mmCIF file of C-alpha atoms in Angstrom:
data_model
loop_
_atom_site.group_PDB
_atom_site.id
_atom_site.type_symbol
_atom_site.label_atom_id
_atom_site.label_comp_id
_atom_site.label_asym_id
_atom_site.label_seq_id
_atom_site.Cartn_x
_atom_site.Cartn_y
_atom_site.Cartn_z
ATOM 1 C CA MET A 1 5.775 -31.898 28.413
ATOM 2 C CA LYS A 2 8.666 -29.732 26.909
ATOM 3 C CA THR A 3 7.245 -30.108 23.472
ATOM 4 C CA GLN A 4 3.737 -28.980 24.476
ATOM 5 C CA MET A 5 5.334 -25.935 26.506
ATOM 6 C CA ARG A 6 7.251 -24.583 23.566
ATOM 7 C CA PHE A 7 4.192 -25.089 21.215
ATOM 8 C CA GLN A 8 1.923 -23.104 23.765
ATOM 9 C CA LYS A 9 4.556 -20.372 24.012
ATOM 10 C CA ILE A 10 4.788 -20.101 19.924
ATOM 11 C CA LEU A 11 0.814 -20.361 19.673
ATOM 12 C CA SER A 12 0.832 -17.480 22.153
ATOM 13 C CA TYR A 13 2.872 -15.161 20.057
ATOM 14 C CA VAL A 14 1.163 -16.160 16.736
ATOM 15 C CA THR A 15 -2.140 -15.446 18.233
ATOM 16 C CA LEU A 16 -0.985 -11.990 19.098
ATOM 17 C CA VAL A 17 0.343 -11.554 15.476
ATOM 18 C CA ILE A 18 -2.757 -12.610 13.945
ATOM 19 C CA ALA A 19 -4.850 -10.218 16.049
ATOM 20 C CA ALA A 20 -2.521 -7.434 14.934
ATOM 21 C CA LEU A 21 -2.978 -8.574 11.404
ATOM 22 C CA CYS A 22 -6.710 -7.980 11.804
ATOM 23 C CA LEU A 23 -5.932 -4.534 12.879
ATOM 24 C CA VAL A 24 -3.654 -3.887 9.767
ATOM 25 C CA PHE A 25 -6.405 -5.287 7.483
ATOM 26 C CA THR A 26 -9.018 -3.013 8.935
ATOM 27 C CA VAL A 27 -7.115 0.092 8.546
ATOM 28 C CA SER A 28 -6.246 -0.527 5.124
ATOM 29 C CA PHE A 29 -9.645 -2.114 3.857
ATOM 30 C CA LEU A 30 -10.798 1.103 2.251
ATOM 31 C CA THR A 31 -7.435 2.130 1.113
ATOM 32 C CA GLY A 32 -6.571 2.405 -2.587
ATOM 33 C CA GLY A 33 -8.883 1.842 -5.575
ATOM 34 C CA MET A 34 -11.696 0.392 -3.578
ATOM 35 C CA GLY A 35 -11.824 3.177 -0.901
ATOM 36 C CA ASN A 36 -11.935 5.791 -3.686
ATOM 37 C CA VAL A 37 -15.786 5.272 -4.395
ATOM 38 C CA HIS A 38 -16.509 7.551 -1.813
ATOM 39 C CA TYR A 39 -15.176 10.551 -3.964
ATOM 40 C CA TYR A 40 -18.115 9.744 -6.452
ATOM 41 C CA THR A 41 -20.766 10.278 -3.839
ATOM 42 C CA PRO A 42 -20.092 13.970 -3.172
ATOM 43 C CA LEU A 43 -22.391 16.557 -1.042
ATOM 44 C CA GLU A 44 -23.294 19.220 -3.217
ATOM 45 C CA GLY A 45 -24.826 22.105 -1.129
ATOM 46 C CA GLY A 46 -25.323 19.754 1.734
ATOM 47 C CA VAL A 47 -27.477 17.139 -0.265
ATOM 48 C CA LEU A 48 -26.105 13.823 -1.239
ATOM 49 C CA ASN A 49 -25.269 13.439 -5.109
ATOM 50 C CA ASP A 50 -24.906 9.799 -5.559
ATOM 51 C CA LYS A 51 -25.267 9.316 -9.200
ATOM 52 C CA ILE A 52 -23.502 5.837 -9.065
ATOM 53 C CA ASN A 53 -25.791 4.370 -6.259
ATOM 54 C CA ALA A 54 -22.716 3.947 -3.924
ATOM 55 C CA GLU A 55 -24.272 5.116 -0.645
ATOM 56 C CA ASN A 56 -25.119 1.762 0.610
ATOM 57 C CA PHE A 57 -21.586 0.542 0.026
ATOM 58 C CA VAL A 58 -19.961 3.456 1.474
ATOM 59 C CA ASN A 59 -22.097 3.406 4.627
ATOM 60 C CA ALA A 60 -21.760 -0.264 5.141
ATOM 61 C CA SER A 61 -17.881 -0.320 4.536
ATOM 62 C CA GLN A 62 -17.554 2.409 6.838
ATOM 63 C CA GLU A 63 -19.629 0.790 9.502
ATOM 64 C CA PHE A 64 -17.538 -2.660 8.843
ATOM 65 C CA VAL A 65 -14.418 -0.726 9.432
ATOM 66 C CA GLY A 66 -15.571 0.950 12.466
ATOM 67 C CA THR A 67 -16.612 -2.293 14.042
ATOM 68 C CA MET A 68 -13.753 -4.282 12.910
ATOM 69 C CA LEU A 69 -11.538 -1.809 14.368
ATOM 70 C CA ILE A 70 -12.987 -2.091 17.825
ATOM 71 C CA LEU A 71 -12.982 -5.879 17.468
ATOM 72 C CA SER A 72 -9.202 -6.010 16.583
ATOM 73 C CA ILE A 73 -8.114 -3.779 19.506
ATOM 74 C CA VAL A 74 -10.111 -5.968 21.765
ATOM 75 C CA PHE A 75 -8.593 -9.229 20.092
ATOM 76 C CA ILE A 76 -5.149 -7.649 20.789
ATOM 77 C CA LEU A 77 -6.146 -7.023 24.282
ATOM 78 C CA VAL A 78 -7.623 -10.314 24.849
ATOM 79 C CA ALA A 79 -4.663 -12.305 23.230
ATOM 80 C CA ALA A 80 -2.565 -10.043 25.572
ATOM 81 C CA THR A 81 -4.271 -11.939 28.492
ATOM 82 C CA LEU A 82 -2.168 -15.249 27.514
ATOM 83 C CA PHE A 83 1.111 -13.449 28.799
ATOM 84 C CA ILE A 84 -0.652 -11.750 31.721
ATOM 85 C CA THR A 85 -1.995 -15.244 33.010
ATOM 86 C CA ALA A 86 1.458 -16.621 32.058
ATOM 87 C CA SER A 87 -0.605 -19.050 29.766
ATOM 88 C CA ASN A 88 2.332 -18.981 27.428
ATOM 89 C CA LYS A 89 4.932 -20.279 29.730
ATOM 90 C CA ARG A 90 3.104 -22.119 32.734
ATOM 91 C CA ARG A 91 3.621 -25.711 33.020
ATOM 92 C CA ASN A 92 0.524 -26.293 35.252
ATOM 93 C CA TYR A 93 -2.536 -24.333 34.575
ATOM 94 C CA TYR A 94 -4.925 -22.850 36.925
ATOM 95 C CA ILE A 95 -8.389 -21.543 36.687
ATOM 96 C CA THR A 96 -7.112 -18.131 35.212
ATOM 97 C CA ASN A 97 -5.212 -19.930 32.370
ATOM 98 C CA TYR A 98 -8.540 -21.742 31.383
ATOM 99 C CA ILE A 99 -10.401 -18.567 31.373
ATOM 100 C CA ALA A 100 -7.940 -16.703 29.361
ATOM 101 C CA ILE A 101 -7.723 -19.571 26.745
ATOM 102 C CA GLY A 102 -11.467 -19.737 26.507
ATOM 103 C CA VAL A 103 -12.036 -16.065 26.146
ATOM 104 C CA VAL A 104 -9.466 -15.946 23.442
ATOM 105 C CA ALA A 105 -10.822 -19.156 21.694
ATOM 106 C CA ALA A 106 -14.449 -17.726 21.946
ATOM 107 C CA PHE A 107 -13.692 -14.231 20.894
ATOM 108 C CA ALA A 108 -11.593 -15.213 17.836
ATOM 109 C CA ILE A 109 -14.738 -17.359 16.823
ATOM 110 C CA ALA A 110 -16.977 -14.351 17.236
ATOM 111 C CA LEU A 111 -14.551 -12.164 15.346
ATOM 112 C CA ALA A 112 -14.396 -14.497 12.469
ATOM 113 C CA VAL A 113 -18.125 -14.834 12.002
ATOM 114 C CA TYR A 114 -18.321 -11.094 11.857
ATOM 115 C CA LEU A 115 -15.677 -10.703 9.494
ATOM 116 C CA PHE A 116 -17.125 -13.304 7.076
ATOM 117 C CA ILE A 117 -20.397 -11.716 7.304
ATOM 118 C CA GLY A 118 -19.260 -8.110 6.974
ATOM 119 C CA VAL A 119 -17.037 -8.912 4.190
ATOM 120 C CA GLY A 120 -19.609 -10.737 2.300
ATOM 121 C CA ASN A 121 -22.066 -8.079 2.610
ATOM 122 C CA VAL A 122 -19.699 -5.204 1.506
ATOM 123 C CA MET A 123 -18.744 -7.291 -1.351
ATOM 124 C CA ASN A 124 -22.122 -7.821 -2.543
ATOM 125 C CA LEU A 125 -22.899 -4.253 -2.440
ATOM 126 C CA PHE A 126 -19.694 -3.262 -4.090
ATOM 127 C CA TYR A 127 -20.198 -5.857 -7.124
ATOM 128 C CA ASN A 128 -23.931 -5.771 -7.314
ATOM 129 C CA ASP A 129 -25.416 -2.648 -5.920
ATOM 130 C CA ILE A 130 -23.059 0.147 -7.277
ATOM 131 C CA ALA A 131 -24.235 1.541 -10.864
ATOM 132 C CA TRP A 132 -20.887 0.898 -12.467
ATOM 133 C CA GLU A 133 -21.908 2.057 -15.927
ATOM 134 C CA ALA A 134 -22.781 5.438 -14.407
ATOM 135 C CA GLY A 135 -19.280 6.287 -13.716
ATOM 136 C CA THR A 136 -18.012 5.173 -17.059
ATOM 137 C CA ASN A 137 -17.604 7.084 -20.382
ATOM 138 C CA GLY A 138 -21.159 6.023 -21.462
ATOM 139 C CA GLY A 139 -22.658 7.233 -18.367
ATOM 140 C CA LYS A 140 -22.221 10.758 -18.778
ATOM 141 C CA ASN A 141 -21.952 11.241 -14.942
ATOM 142 C CA TYR A 142 -18.187 11.263 -14.950
ATOM 143 C CA ALA A 143 -15.567 11.078 -17.670
ATOM 144 C CA ASP A 144 -14.534 7.626 -16.278
ATOM 145 C CA MET A 145 -14.073 6.795 -12.707
ATOM 146 C CA PHE A 146 -11.570 4.090 -13.454
ATOM 147 C CA ASN A 147 -9.127 6.490 -15.006
ATOM 148 C CA ALA A 148 -9.711 9.639 -13.035
ATOM 149 C CA ASN A 149 -7.708 11.432 -10.272
ATOM 150 C CA TYR A 150 -9.145 9.078 -7.792
ATOM 151 C CA PRO A 151 -9.443 5.879 -9.815
ATOM 152 C CA VAL A 152 -11.674 3.078 -8.637
ATOM 153 C CA ASN A 153 -10.317 -0.590 -8.639
ATOM 154 C CA LYS A 154 -12.772 -3.461 -8.750
ATOM 155 C CA SER A 155 -10.332 -5.897 -7.542
ATOM 156 C CA ALA A 156 -11.273 -8.500 -5.124
ATOM 157 C CA ALA A 157 -8.094 -8.643 -3.316
ATOM 158 C CA ASN A 158 -9.175 -7.000 -0.088
ATOM 159 C CA PHE A 159 -12.243 -9.287 0.263
ATOM 160 C CA ILE A 160 -10.076 -12.295 -0.437
ATOM 161 C CA ILE A 161 -7.730 -11.259 2.055
ATOM 162 C CA GLY A 162 -10.722 -10.962 4.616
ATOM 163 C CA TYR A 163 -11.923 -14.420 3.998
ATOM 164 C CA ALA A 164 -8.612 -15.874 4.337
ATOM 165 C CA LEU A 165 -7.751 -13.887 7.538
ATOM 166 C CA GLY A 166 -11.238 -15.057 8.981
ATOM 167 C CA ALA A 167 -10.274 -18.538 8.257
ATOM 168 C CA LEU A 168 -7.004 -18.115 10.002
ATOM 169 C CA VAL A 169 -8.587 -16.737 13.024
ATOM 170 C CA VAL A 170 -11.004 -19.771 12.976
ATOM 171 C CA CYS A 171 -7.745 -22.307 12.830
ATOM 172 C CA THR A 172 -6.444 -20.175 15.536
ATOM 173 C CA SER A 173 -9.380 -20.733 17.851
ATOM 174 C CA ALA A 174 -9.546 -24.399 17.127
ATOM 175 C CA VAL A 175 -5.673 -24.834 17.696
ATOM 176 C CA HIS A 176 -6.179 -23.099 21.040
ATOM 177 C CA VAL A 177 -8.698 -25.716 22.098
ATOM 178 C CA LEU A 178 -6.755 -28.893 20.748
ATOM 179 C CA ASN A 179 -3.565 -27.438 22.641
ATOM 180 C CA LEU A 180 -5.684 -27.001 25.768
ATOM 181 C CA VAL A 181 -7.044 -30.713 25.444
ATOM 182 C CA TRP A 182 -3.243 -31.768 24.941
ATOM 183 C CA LYS A 183 -2.153 -29.814 28.040
ATOM 184 C CA ILE A 184 -4.735 -31.296 30.171
ATOM 185 C CA LYS A 185 -3.977 -34.861 28.996
ATOM 186 C CA LEU A 186 -0.149 -34.279 29.866
ATOM 187 C CA MET A 187 -1.004 -32.744 33.179
ATOM 188 C CA LYS A 188 -3.056 -35.725 34.305
ATOM 189 C CA GLY A 189 -0.172 -37.844 32.917
ATOM 190 C CA GLU A 190 2.309 -36.041 35.222
ATOM 191 C CA LYS A 191 0.070 -36.076 38.183
ATOM 192 C CA ALA A 192 -0.238 -39.909 37.782
ATOM 193 C CA LEU A 193 3.482 -40.351 37.653
ATOM 194 C CA LEU A 194 4.091 -38.377 40.501
ATOM 195 C CA GLN A 195 1.605 -39.838 42.584
ATOM 196 C CA GLY A 196 3.097 -43.347 41.655
ATOM 197 C CA GLY A 197 6.382 -42.012 42.873
ATOM 198 C CA LEU A 198 7.946 -41.498 39.529
ATOM 199 C CA VAL A 199 9.857 -38.524 38.208
ATOM 200 C CA LYS A 200 9.942 -39.391 34.746
ATOM 201 C CA GLU A 201 8.583 -36.598 32.326
ATOM 202 C CA VAL A 202 5.726 -37.144 30.073
ATOM 203 C CA ALA A 203 6.636 -35.923 26.500
#
């Protein structure tokens, strides 16, 4: 049981860190070269001047970031319930512990699904919807959006990080479920030993 209790404590802290990473990823998603695309969809006299067809990308990416911001904050709060219910250190679990772990595991899956779908949608618009040729020397609309004061970068780094983070969140959910199964098994083992009049600890 001691090994499992050490593991559940580590898992609780790791979950909180991963939730915080989701927030960091979200607030930094549109920074740098990719975020600079919005400089090329200016309002001129209150009318959108979208010469590079980036409006769909800008709107989708802002919606994605807005939703992920809310989900990330909620994820942090949900992860905090592991500590509020003492699921990180309790030897025997009660109904509140099962609820907390179940909510964490379920919410993590929901967030990961949205993250995968959102990143995929934004990435598709970024690479396939924007008229990149209109923002280069040959397009005549802008001198060169890749070397301007606000240069655009077509790097896929943010998308790759998003997918990797989503996979990590899924793994976190799975580990919580497996850890709960392990916990229940050990609790049953200890109960059986106590009923048999033994005090030997279940490993």
